[in-house]
Amino acid sequence: GSTTSHCQTATLRVQNWTPVQYKEALVFFPGYNSTMQASLKNMGQMLAMTKLSQHVYPIVFVWPGSINLGYSYASKASASDINQESVLKLVSGLKESGITRVHFLTHSMGVQTFLGAFQDKVDDSGKITGRSEVSKYFTLAPDFDDSQGPKEGKRQQYQQQMTCKSITLLNPDFP
């Protein structure tokens, strides 16, 4: 039998961008057993109930949680290396597209994908060995001692990094 791959290369292309001082994105991580269509509808319903600025660009990060193969499989998929790489590509694409501020919104099991992407690197003994690649795209608080940043251990604000403006966890499902 033949196997059909459903993987696609992650890209972000925005045309006719409205020039503003700050470009913001709202990234939604849907929960378990939510198809792309359902996730887009949910995001649309949430946006319809808000007074979100026209300068905030909504993005849905669809991960393989809609494949109804069971909760345990979906939980493993949500925190998988492939998912973490996809989040890194998304964040990199946002930065390359001129996004300077990001809001994150998760629902249910989507929190596992989100938090997994920001998890520090650890060695076999559990000792932290470095920041996640995703977290390096974001500015830390000025008084944070960042041994992994460009100026290692110094107080700093990085002009080339994005700012995480908010993180909202809706009914988080984290084991």
PDB file of C-alpha atoms in Angstrom:
ATOM      1  CA  GLY A   1       0.000   0.000   0.000  1.00  0.00           C
ATOM      2  CA  SER A   2       1.021   3.579  -0.447  1.00  0.00           C
ATOM      3  CA  THR A   3       1.252   6.198   2.273  1.00  0.00           C
ATOM      4  CA  THR A   4       0.081   9.755   1.790  1.00  0.00           C
ATOM      5  CA  SER A   5       1.851  12.438   3.793  1.00  0.00           C
ATOM      6  CA  HIS A   6      -0.309  15.181   5.262  1.00  0.00           C
ATOM      7  CA  CYS A   7       2.659  17.305   6.399  1.00  0.00           C
ATOM      8  CA  GLN A   8       3.142  20.702   4.814  1.00  0.00           C
ATOM      9  CA  THR A   9       5.947  23.211   5.118  1.00  0.00           C
ATOM     10  CA  ALA A  10       5.015  26.031   7.485  1.00  0.00           C
ATOM     11  CA  THR A  11       5.062  29.457   5.827  1.00  0.00           C
ATOM     12  CA  LEU A  12       3.625  32.854   6.624  1.00  0.00           C
ATOM     13  CA  ARG A  13       2.947  35.327   3.858  1.00  0.00           C
ATOM     14  CA  VAL A  14       0.936  38.490   4.421  1.00  0.00           C
ATOM     15  CA  GLN A  15       0.087  40.865   1.592  1.00  0.00           C
ATOM     16  CA  ASN A  16      -1.017  44.488   1.856  1.00  0.00           C
ATOM     17  CA  TRP A  17       0.143  44.784   5.461  1.00  0.00           C
ATOM     18  CA  THR A  18      -1.219  47.879   7.222  1.00  0.00           C
ATOM     19  CA  PRO A  19       1.814  49.944   8.240  1.00  0.00           C
ATOM     20  CA  VAL A  20       1.721  50.679  11.983  1.00  0.00           C
ATOM     21  CA  GLN A  21       4.337  51.253  14.635  1.00  0.00           C
ATOM     22  CA  TYR A  22       3.794  47.823  16.195  1.00  0.00           C
ATOM     23  CA  LYS A  23       2.594  44.723  14.408  1.00  0.00           C
ATOM     24  CA  GLU A  24       0.879  42.296  16.770  1.00  0.00           C
ATOM     25  CA  ALA A  25      -0.264  38.708  16.376  1.00  0.00           C
ATOM     26  CA  LEU A  26      -2.729  36.641  18.368  1.00  0.00           C
ATOM     27  CA  VAL A  27      -1.708  32.975  18.140  1.00  0.00           C
ATOM     28  CA  PHE A  28      -4.358  30.423  19.134  1.00  0.00           C
ATOM     29  CA  PHE A  29      -3.453  26.836  20.078  1.00  0.00           C
ATOM     30  CA  PRO A  30      -6.702  24.789  19.938  1.00  0.00           C
ATOM     31  CA  GLY A  31      -7.396  21.790  22.125  1.00  0.00           C
ATOM     32  CA  TYR A  32      -7.826  18.052  21.739  1.00  0.00           C
ATOM     33  CA  ASN A  33      -9.996  16.643  18.962  1.00  0.00           C
ATOM     34  CA  SER A  34     -10.461  20.023  17.270  1.00  0.00           C
ATOM     35  CA  THR A  35     -10.290  20.017  13.477  1.00  0.00           C
ATOM     36  CA  MET A  36      -8.824  22.943  11.534  1.00  0.00           C
ATOM     37  CA  GLN A  37     -12.317  23.980  10.491  1.00  0.00           C
ATOM     38  CA  ALA A  38     -13.625  23.880  14.069  1.00  0.00           C
ATOM     39  CA  SER A  39     -10.541  25.729  15.344  1.00  0.00           C
ATOM     40  CA  LEU A  40     -10.971  28.492  12.767  1.00  0.00           C
ATOM     41  CA  LYS A  41     -14.666  28.807  13.627  1.00  0.00           C
ATOM     42  CA  ASN A  42     -13.868  28.993  17.348  1.00  0.00           C
ATOM     43  CA  MET A  43     -11.244  31.671  16.760  1.00  0.00           C
ATOM     44  CA  GLY A  44     -13.677  33.587  14.545  1.00  0.00           C
ATOM     45  CA  GLN A  45     -16.370  33.457  17.229  1.00  0.00           C
ATOM     46  CA  MET A  46     -13.943  34.713  19.868  1.00  0.00           C
ATOM     47  CA  LEU A  47     -12.795  37.540  17.604  1.00  0.00           C
ATOM     48  CA  ALA A  48     -16.386  38.514  16.820  1.00  0.00           C
ATOM     49  CA  MET A  49     -17.001  39.061  20.537  1.00  0.00           C
ATOM     50  CA  THR A  50     -13.971  41.320  21.011  1.00  0.00           C
ATOM     51  CA  LYS A  51     -12.934  44.790  20.040  1.00  0.00           C
ATOM     52  CA  LEU A  52      -9.579  43.550  18.826  1.00  0.00           C
ATOM     53  CA  SER A  53      -7.498  46.153  17.040  1.00  0.00           C
ATOM     54  CA  GLN A  54      -7.219  45.794  13.272  1.00  0.00           C
ATOM     55  CA  HIS A  55      -3.465  45.770  13.854  1.00  0.00           C
ATOM     56  CA  VAL A  56      -3.583  42.384  15.617  1.00  0.00           C
ATOM     57  CA  TYR A  57      -3.338  39.525  13.160  1.00  0.00           C
ATOM     58  CA  PRO A  58      -5.084  36.320  14.277  1.00  0.00           C
ATOM     59  CA  ILE A  59      -3.275  33.027  13.633  1.00  0.00           C
ATOM     60  CA  VAL A  60      -4.401  29.494  14.454  1.00  0.00           C
ATOM     61  CA  PHE A  61      -1.667  26.925  15.111  1.00  0.00           C
ATOM     62  CA  VAL A  62      -3.290  23.644  14.118  1.00  0.00           C
ATOM     63  CA  TRP A  63      -1.490  20.618  15.540  1.00  0.00           C
ATOM     64  CA  PRO A  64      -2.442  16.945  15.038  1.00  0.00           C
ATOM     65  CA  GLY A  65      -4.908  16.989  17.942  1.00  0.00           C
ATOM     66  CA  SER A  66      -7.834  16.609  15.576  1.00  0.00           C
ATOM     67  CA  ILE A  67      -6.829  13.070  14.640  1.00  0.00           C
ATOM     68  CA  ASN A  68      -9.145  11.091  16.871  1.00  0.00           C
ATOM     69  CA  LEU A  69      -6.706   8.351  17.872  1.00  0.00           C
ATOM     70  CA  GLY A  70      -7.199   8.750  21.594  1.00  0.00           C
ATOM     71  CA  TYR A  71      -6.277  11.149  24.341  1.00  0.00           C
ATOM     72  CA  SER A  72      -2.923   9.542  25.199  1.00  0.00           C
ATOM     73  CA  TYR A  73      -1.701   9.701  21.587  1.00  0.00           C
ATOM     74  CA  ALA A  74      -2.868  13.308  21.225  1.00  0.00           C
ATOM     75  CA  SER A  75      -1.100  14.279  24.449  1.00  0.00           C
ATOM     76  CA  LYS A  76       2.166  12.799  23.171  1.00  0.00           C
ATOM     77  CA  ALA A  77       1.688  14.481  19.773  1.00  0.00           C
ATOM     78  CA  SER A  78       1.027  17.869  21.386  1.00  0.00           C
ATOM     79  CA  ALA A  79       4.412  17.872  23.123  1.00  0.00           C
ATOM     80  CA  SER A  80       6.337  16.135  20.324  1.00  0.00           C
ATOM     81  CA  ASP A  81       9.600  17.398  18.870  1.00  0.00           C
ATOM     82  CA  ILE A  82       7.875  17.884  15.507  1.00  0.00           C
ATOM     83  CA  ASN A  83       5.270  20.139  17.099  1.00  0.00           C
ATOM     84  CA  GLN A  84       7.971  22.096  18.925  1.00  0.00           C
ATOM     85  CA  GLU A  85       9.866  22.585  15.638  1.00  0.00           C
ATOM     86  CA  SER A  86       6.650  23.791  14.005  1.00  0.00           C
ATOM     87  CA  VAL A  87       6.091  26.350  16.777  1.00  0.00           C
ATOM     88  CA  LEU A  88       9.695  27.515  16.308  1.00  0.00           C
ATOM     89  CA  LYS A  89       9.071  27.935  12.552  1.00  0.00           C
ATOM     90  CA  LEU A  90       5.878  29.872  13.289  1.00  0.00           C
ATOM     91  CA  VAL A  91       7.589  32.210  15.760  1.00  0.00           C
ATOM     92  CA  SER A  92      10.517  32.696  13.390  1.00  0.00           C
ATOM     93  CA  GLY A  93       8.077  33.484  10.568  1.00  0.00           C
ATOM     94  CA  LEU A  94       6.264  36.026  12.735  1.00  0.00           C
ATOM     95  CA  LYS A  95       9.514  37.827  13.490  1.00  0.00           C
ATOM     96  CA  GLU A  96      10.620  37.743   9.842  1.00  0.00           C
ATOM     97  CA  SER A  97       7.222  39.198   8.865  1.00  0.00           C
ATOM     98  CA  GLY A  98       7.682  42.199  11.123  1.00  0.00           C
ATOM     99  CA  ILE A  99       5.583  41.115  14.100  1.00  0.00           C
ATOM    100  CA  THR A 100       6.888  42.823  17.247  1.00  0.00           C
ATOM    101  CA  ARG A 101       4.247  41.850  19.826  1.00  0.00           C
ATOM    102  CA  VAL A 102       2.577  38.484  20.332  1.00  0.00           C
ATOM    103  CA  HIS A 103      -0.447  37.366  22.355  1.00  0.00           C
ATOM    104  CA  PHE A 104      -0.846  33.636  23.000  1.00  0.00           C
ATOM    105  CA  LEU A 105      -4.193  31.941  23.590  1.00  0.00           C
ATOM    106  CA  THR A 106      -4.505  28.231  24.311  1.00  0.00           C
ATOM    107  CA  HIS A 107      -7.458  25.966  24.862  1.00  0.00           C
ATOM    108  CA  SER A 108      -7.419  22.612  26.640  1.00  0.00           C
ATOM    109  CA  MET A 109      -4.598  20.361  25.372  1.00  0.00           C
ATOM    110  CA  GLY A 110      -3.234  23.160  23.163  1.00  0.00           C
ATOM    111  CA  VAL A 111      -1.426  24.364  26.294  1.00  0.00           C
ATOM    112  CA  GLN A 112       0.852  21.305  26.071  1.00  0.00           C
ATOM    113  CA  THR A 113       2.098  22.392  22.648  1.00  0.00           C
ATOM    114  CA  PHE A 114       2.528  25.992  23.773  1.00  0.00           C
ATOM    115  CA  LEU A 115       4.341  25.264  27.043  1.00  0.00           C
ATOM    116  CA  GLY A 116       6.424  22.513  25.443  1.00  0.00           C
ATOM    117  CA  ALA A 117       7.801  25.047  22.970  1.00  0.00           C
ATOM    118  CA  PHE A 118       8.943  27.309  25.825  1.00  0.00           C
ATOM    119  CA  GLN A 119      10.366  24.541  28.020  1.00  0.00           C
ATOM    120  CA  ASP A 120      14.011  25.029  28.947  1.00  0.00           C
ATOM    121  CA  LYS A 121      16.546  22.515  27.686  1.00  0.00           C
ATOM    122  CA  VAL A 122      17.626  19.986  30.318  1.00  0.00           C
ATOM    123  CA  ASP A 123      20.256  17.255  30.517  1.00  0.00           C
ATOM    124  CA  ASP A 124      19.663  13.641  31.600  1.00  0.00           C
ATOM    125  CA  SER A 125      19.897  14.601  35.281  1.00  0.00           C
ATOM    126  CA  GLY A 126      17.228  17.301  34.888  1.00  0.00           C
ATOM    127  CA  LYS A 127      19.655  20.233  35.145  1.00  0.00           C
ATOM    128  CA  ILE A 128      18.718  23.197  32.957  1.00  0.00           C
ATOM    129  CA  THR A 129      21.254  23.565  30.170  1.00  0.00           C
ATOM    130  CA  GLY A 130      19.706  26.445  28.242  1.00  0.00           C
ATOM    131  CA  ARG A 131      16.632  28.318  27.113  1.00  0.00           C
ATOM    132  CA  SER A 132      14.322  26.926  24.475  1.00  0.00           C
ATOM    133  CA  GLU A 133      14.914  28.176  20.949  1.00  0.00           C
ATOM    134  CA  VAL A 134      11.381  29.625  20.888  1.00  0.00           C
ATOM    135  CA  SER A 135      11.921  31.639  24.075  1.00  0.00           C
ATOM    136  CA  LYS A 136      15.027  33.261  22.582  1.00  0.00           C
ATOM    137  CA  TYR A 137      12.780  35.156  20.154  1.00  0.00           C
ATOM    138  CA  PHE A 138      11.234  37.076  23.074  1.00  0.00           C
ATOM    139  CA  THR A 139      12.503  39.862  25.311  1.00  0.00           C
ATOM    140  CA  LEU A 140      12.924  39.006  28.977  1.00  0.00           C
ATOM    141  CA  ALA A 141      12.221  41.345  31.877  1.00  0.00           C
ATOM    142  CA  PRO A 142      15.080  43.879  32.172  1.00  0.00           C
ATOM    143  CA  ASP A 143      16.148  42.552  35.578  1.00  0.00           C
ATOM    144  CA  PHE A 144      16.187  38.892  34.519  1.00  0.00           C
ATOM    145  CA  ASP A 145      19.638  37.294  34.710  1.00  0.00           C
ATOM    146  CA  ASP A 146      19.838  35.685  31.291  1.00  0.00           C
ATOM    147  CA  SER A 147      22.860  33.426  31.038  1.00  0.00           C
ATOM    148  CA  GLN A 148      21.649  32.291  27.593  1.00  0.00           C
ATOM    149  CA  GLY A 149      21.119  35.696  26.002  1.00  0.00           C
ATOM    150  CA  PRO A 150      23.359  37.667  23.661  1.00  0.00           C
ATOM    151  CA  LYS A 151      25.038  39.540  26.536  1.00  0.00           C
ATOM    152  CA  GLU A 152      25.130  36.537  28.898  1.00  0.00           C
ATOM    153  CA  GLY A 153      24.102  37.392  32.442  1.00  0.00           C
ATOM    154  CA  LYS A 154      23.577  41.121  31.940  1.00  0.00           C
ATOM    155  CA  ARG A 155      20.454  43.209  32.412  1.00  0.00           C
ATOM    156  CA  GLN A 156      19.179  43.978  28.953  1.00  0.00           C
ATOM    157  CA  GLN A 157      16.346  44.667  26.581  1.00  0.00           C
ATOM    158  CA  TYR A 158      16.894  43.266  23.126  1.00  0.00           C
ATOM    159  CA  GLN A 159      15.662  45.549  20.381  1.00  0.00           C
ATOM    160  CA  GLN A 160      15.586  42.745  17.829  1.00  0.00           C
ATOM    161  CA  GLN A 161      13.340  40.473  19.878  1.00  0.00           C
ATOM    162  CA  MET A 162       9.560  40.306  20.063  1.00  0.00           C
ATOM    163  CA  THR A 163       7.513  41.042  23.162  1.00  0.00           C
ATOM    164  CA  CYS A 164       4.999  38.561  24.532  1.00  0.00           C
ATOM    165  CA  LYS A 165       2.103  40.843  25.508  1.00  0.00           C
ATOM    166  CA  SER A 166      -0.192  38.214  27.005  1.00  0.00           C
ATOM    167  CA  ILE A 167      -0.688  34.519  27.627  1.00  0.00           C
ATOM    168  CA  THR A 168      -4.220  33.245  28.172  1.00  0.00           C
ATOM    169  CA  LEU A 169      -4.833  29.600  29.079  1.00  0.00           C
ATOM    170  CA  LEU A 170      -8.471  28.557  28.618  1.00  0.00           C
ATOM    171  CA  ASN A 171      -9.348  25.374  30.513  1.00  0.00           C
ATOM    172  CA  PRO A 172      -5.709  24.187  30.381  1.00  0.00           C
ATOM    173  CA  ASP A 173      -5.184  20.439  30.186  1.00  0.00           C
ATOM    174  CA  PHE A 174      -1.667  19.810  31.376  1.00  0.00           C
ATOM    175  CA  PRO A 175      -0.779  16.488  32.987  1.00  0.00           C
TER     176      PRO A 175
END
